[in-house]
PDB file of C-alpha atoms in Angstrom:
ATOM      1  CA  UNK A 104      91.936  81.134 104.699  1.00 93.00           C
ATOM      2  CA  UNK A 105      92.839  83.744 107.294  1.00 94.00           C
ATOM      3  CA  UNK A 106      92.424  87.407 106.481  1.00 95.00           C
ATOM      4  CA  UNK A 107      95.117  90.020 107.030  1.00 95.00           C
ATOM      5  CA  UNK A 108      93.121  91.188 110.051  1.00 95.00           C
ATOM      6  CA  UNK A 109      93.129  87.644 111.491  1.00 96.00           C
ATOM      7  CA  UNK A 110      96.908  87.398 111.068  1.00 96.00           C
ATOM      8  CA  UNK A 111      97.479  90.837 112.611  1.00 96.00           C
ATOM      9  CA  UNK A 112      95.201  89.999 115.556  1.00 96.00           C
ATOM     10  CA  UNK A 113      97.049  86.728 116.153  1.00 96.00           C
ATOM     11  CA  UNK A 114     100.426  88.498 116.076  1.00 96.00           C
ATOM     12  CA  UNK A 115      99.195  91.152 118.494  1.00 96.00           C
ATOM     13  CA  UNK A 116      98.018  88.359 120.814  1.00 96.00           C
ATOM     14  CA  UNK A 117     101.495  86.787 120.617  1.00 96.00           C
ATOM     15  CA  UNK A 118     103.057  90.133 121.478  1.00 95.00           C
ATOM     16  CA  UNK A 119     100.796  90.530 124.482  1.00 96.00           C
ATOM     17  CA  UNK A 120     100.763  86.975 125.856  1.00 96.00           C
ATOM     18  CA  UNK A 121     104.238  85.712 125.055  1.00 95.00           C
ATOM     19  CA  UNK A 122     106.410  88.809 124.725  1.00 93.00           C
ATOM     20  CA  UNK A 123     104.787  90.955 127.401  1.00 95.00           C
ATOM     21  CA  UNK A 124     104.296  93.828 124.972  1.00 96.00           C
ATOM     22  CA  UNK A 125     100.861  95.444 125.018  1.00 96.00           C
ATOM     23  CA  UNK A 126     100.867  98.475 122.712  1.00 95.00           C
ATOM     24  CA  UNK A 127      97.699  99.789 124.390  1.00 95.00           C
ATOM     25  CA  UNK A 128      99.613 100.202 127.659  1.00 96.00           C
ATOM     26  CA  UNK A 129     102.751 101.846 126.256  1.00 97.00           C
ATOM     27  CA  UNK A 130     103.531 105.548 126.258  1.00 97.00           C
ATOM     28  CA  UNK A 131     104.767 107.105 123.031  1.00 97.00           C
ATOM     29  CA  UNK A 132     108.349 106.870 124.304  1.00 98.00           C
ATOM     30  CA  UNK A 133     107.927 103.211 125.246  1.00 97.00           C
ATOM     31  CA  UNK A 134     106.402 102.535 121.829  1.00 97.00           C
ATOM     32  CA  UNK A 135     109.340 104.253 120.125  1.00 98.00           C
ATOM     33  CA  UNK A 136     111.822 102.229 122.177  1.00 97.00           C
ATOM     34  CA  UNK A 137     110.078  98.987 121.245  1.00 97.00           C
ATOM     35  CA  UNK A 138     109.843 100.015 117.589  1.00 98.00           C
ATOM     36  CA  UNK A 139     113.613 100.537 117.591  1.00 98.00           C
ATOM     37  CA  UNK A 140     114.071  96.988 118.916  1.00 97.00           C
ATOM     38  CA  UNK A 141     111.632  95.609 116.349  1.00 97.00           C
ATOM     39  CA  UNK A 142     113.470  97.551 113.638  1.00 98.00           C
ATOM     40  CA  UNK A 143     116.680  95.713 114.480  1.00 98.00           C
ATOM     41  CA  UNK A 144     114.876  92.364 114.389  1.00 97.00           C
ATOM     42  CA  UNK A 145     113.345  93.342 111.051  1.00 97.00           C
ATOM     43  CA  UNK A 146     116.729  94.298 109.597  1.00 97.00           C
ATOM     44  CA  UNK A 147     118.170  90.980 110.785  1.00 96.00           C
ATOM     45  CA  UNK A 148     115.361  89.100 109.049  1.00 97.00           C
ATOM     46  CA  UNK A 149     115.889  91.064 105.825  1.00 95.00           C
ATOM     47  CA  UNK A 150     119.529  89.978 105.948  1.00 90.00           C
ATOM     48  CA  UNK A 151     118.313  86.404 106.361  1.00 91.00           C
ATOM     49  CA  UNK A 152     116.159  86.823 103.234  1.00 92.00           C
ATOM     50  CA  UNK A 153     119.280  87.873 101.335  1.00 87.00           C
ATOM     51  CA  UNK A 154     121.146  84.893 102.714  1.00 85.00           C
ATOM     52  CA  UNK A 155     118.276  82.590 101.776  1.00 88.00           C
ATOM     53  CA  UNK A 156     118.485  83.866  98.200  1.00 84.00           C
ATOM     54  CA  UNK A 157     121.197  81.316  97.669  1.00 75.00           C
ATOM     55  CA  UNK A 158     123.514  82.038 100.571  1.00 61.00           C
ATOM     56  CA  UNK A 159     123.292  78.652 102.289  1.00 56.00           C
ATOM     57  CA  UNK A 160     123.686  76.902  98.957  1.00 59.00           C
ATOM     58  CA  UNK A 161     126.580  78.974  97.599  1.00 65.00           C
ATOM     59  CA  UNK A 162     124.437  80.810  95.053  1.00 66.00           C
ATOM     60  CA  UNK A 163     124.240  84.286  96.600  1.00 68.00           C
ATOM     61  CA  UNK A 164     124.195  86.434  93.469  1.00 68.00           C
ATOM     62  CA  UNK A 165     124.519  89.578  95.559  1.00 68.00           C
ATOM     63  CA  UNK A 166     127.994  88.508  96.757  1.00 71.00           C
ATOM     64  CA  UNK A 167     130.120  90.258  94.135  1.00 73.00           C
ATOM     65  CA  UNK A 168     133.313  88.663  95.485  1.00 76.00           C
ATOM     66  CA  UNK A 169     132.170  85.129  94.585  1.00 68.00           C
ATOM     67  CA  UNK A 170     134.122  83.519  91.739  1.00 65.00           C
ATOM     68  CA  UNK A 171     130.956  82.617  89.835  1.00 71.00           C
ATOM     69  CA  UNK A 172     129.337  86.025  90.391  1.00 71.00           C
ATOM     70  CA  UNK A 173     128.620  86.671  86.685  1.00 74.00           C
ATOM     71  CA  UNK A 174     126.874  83.323  86.246  1.00 72.00           C
ATOM     72  CA  UNK A 175     124.837  83.895  89.384  1.00 72.00           C
ATOM     73  CA  UNK A 176     123.685  87.296  88.132  1.00 75.00           C
ATOM     74  CA  UNK A 177     121.533  85.495  85.561  1.00 78.00           C
ATOM     75  CA  UNK A 178     119.805  83.242  88.128  1.00 81.00           C
ATOM     76  CA  UNK A 179     116.088  83.675  88.578  1.00 86.00           C
ATOM     77  CA  UNK A 180     113.943  82.843  91.594  1.00 88.00           C
ATOM     78  CA  UNK A 181     112.529  79.920  89.588  1.00 90.00           C
ATOM     79  CA  UNK A 182     116.061  78.483  89.401  1.00 85.00           C
ATOM     80  CA  UNK A 183     116.121  77.847  93.148  1.00 86.00           C
ATOM     81  CA  UNK A 184     115.515  74.312  94.355  1.00 87.00           C
ATOM     82  CA  UNK A 185     112.201  73.833  96.220  1.00 92.00           C
ATOM     83  CA  UNK A 186     113.996  73.651  99.606  1.00 91.00           C
ATOM     84  CA  UNK A 187     115.881  76.864  98.741  1.00 88.00           C
ATOM     85  CA  UNK A 188     112.690  78.693  97.770  1.00 93.00           C
ATOM     86  CA  UNK A 189     110.961  77.409 100.909  1.00 95.00           C
ATOM     87  CA  UNK A 190     113.728  79.024 102.975  1.00 93.00           C
ATOM     88  CA  UNK A 191     113.115  82.341 101.169  1.00 93.00           C
ATOM     89  CA  UNK A 192     109.398  82.111 101.990  1.00 97.00           C
ATOM     90  CA  UNK A 193     110.165  81.309 105.644  1.00 97.00           C
ATOM     91  CA  UNK A 194     112.420  84.346 105.962  1.00 96.00           C
ATOM     92  CA  UNK A 195     109.879  86.585 104.206  1.00 97.00           C
ATOM     93  CA  UNK A 196     107.291  85.435 106.768  1.00 98.00           C
ATOM     94  CA  UNK A 197     109.661  86.505 109.555  1.00 98.00           C
ATOM     95  CA  UNK A 198     110.037  89.928 107.895  1.00 98.00           C
ATOM     96  CA  UNK A 199     106.246  90.253 107.775  1.00 98.00           C
ATOM     97  CA  UNK A 200     105.902  89.265 111.443  1.00 97.00           C
ATOM     98  CA  UNK A 201     108.276  91.979 112.645  1.00 97.00           C
ATOM     99  CA  UNK A 202     106.648  94.507 110.309  1.00 98.00           C
ATOM    100  CA  UNK A 203     103.276  93.577 111.835  1.00 97.00           C
ATOM    101  CA  UNK A 204     104.732  94.130 115.315  1.00 97.00           C
ATOM    102  CA  UNK A 205     105.754  97.650 114.276  1.00 97.00           C
ATOM    103  CA  UNK A 206     102.346  98.304 112.742  1.00 97.00           C
ATOM    104  CA  UNK A 207     100.634  97.199 115.973  1.00 97.00           C
ATOM    105  CA  UNK A 208     102.988  99.359 118.049  1.00 97.00           C
ATOM    106  CA  UNK A 209     101.917 102.337 115.939  1.00 97.00           C
ATOM    107  CA  UNK A 210      98.257 101.621 116.714  1.00 96.00           C
ATOM    108  CA  UNK A 211      97.376 101.091 113.056  1.00 96.00           C
ATOM    109  CA  UNK A 212      94.450  98.775 112.362  1.00 95.00           C
ATOM    110  CA  UNK A 213      94.644  96.346 109.417  1.00 95.00           C
ATOM    111  CA  UNK A 214      91.680  97.964 107.637  1.00 95.00           C
ATOM    112  CA  UNK A 215      93.324 101.407 107.950  1.00 96.00           C
ATOM    113  CA  UNK A 216      96.590 100.053 106.604  1.00 96.00           C
ATOM    114  CA  UNK A 217      94.972  98.350 103.615  1.00 96.00           C
ATOM    115  CA  UNK A 218      93.047 101.527 102.788  1.00 97.00           C
ATOM    116  CA  UNK A 219      96.160 103.715 102.929  1.00 97.00           C
ATOM    117  CA  UNK A 220      98.274 101.199 100.991  1.00 97.00           C
ATOM    118  CA  UNK A 221      95.629 101.144  98.256  1.00 97.00           C
ATOM    119  CA  UNK A 222      95.659 104.958  98.067  1.00 97.00           C
ATOM    120  CA  UNK A 223      99.468 105.152  98.139  1.00 97.00           C
ATOM    121  CA  UNK A 224      99.807 102.526  95.413  1.00 96.00           C
ATOM    122  CA  UNK A 225      97.536 104.580  93.171  1.00 97.00           C
ATOM    123  CA  UNK A 226      99.543 107.745  93.893  1.00 96.00           C
ATOM    124  CA  UNK A 227     102.854 105.949  93.302  1.00 96.00           C
ATOM    125  CA  UNK A 228     101.605 104.412  90.067  1.00 96.00           C
ATOM    126  CA  UNK A 229     100.490 107.838  88.859  1.00 96.00           C
ATOM    127  CA  UNK A 230     103.906 109.242  89.777  1.00 95.00           C
ATOM    128  CA  UNK A 231     105.703 106.498  87.853  1.00 94.00           C
ATOM    129  CA  UNK A 232     103.479 106.974  84.828  1.00 94.00           C
ATOM    130  CA  UNK A 233     104.224 110.720  84.913  1.00 93.00           C
ATOM    131  CA  UNK A 234     107.994 110.263  85.044  1.00 88.00           C
ATOM    132  CA  UNK A 235     108.497 110.805  88.792  1.00 81.00           C
TER     133      UNK A 235
END
């Protein structure tokens, strides 16, 4: 199984070879401009996750205007059909890909990110446990 570092390296290679984006050759302003583009792509993919949570199949519980909204509020992820759940996973993968592009544009290495996430999770857990 691939590691997070393997996946990040592969995505960076895609950025360089197929999108013409090499973070190592971008100024801070160019990085910021590209991050803004990637942000829009990321937001679009998050919308697609919401749509995949039942949208194509008429089960979008987040659509308060739907006639069966109350019934849909009780739906769980396990209630999705396999093809519906697969679509959610596909869209989540797209979210992760654009997030990885932003991480690469910021010059953050996978090992650094994992280390900081671990620390931040501990801090956030402590905050929650202390009523933050």
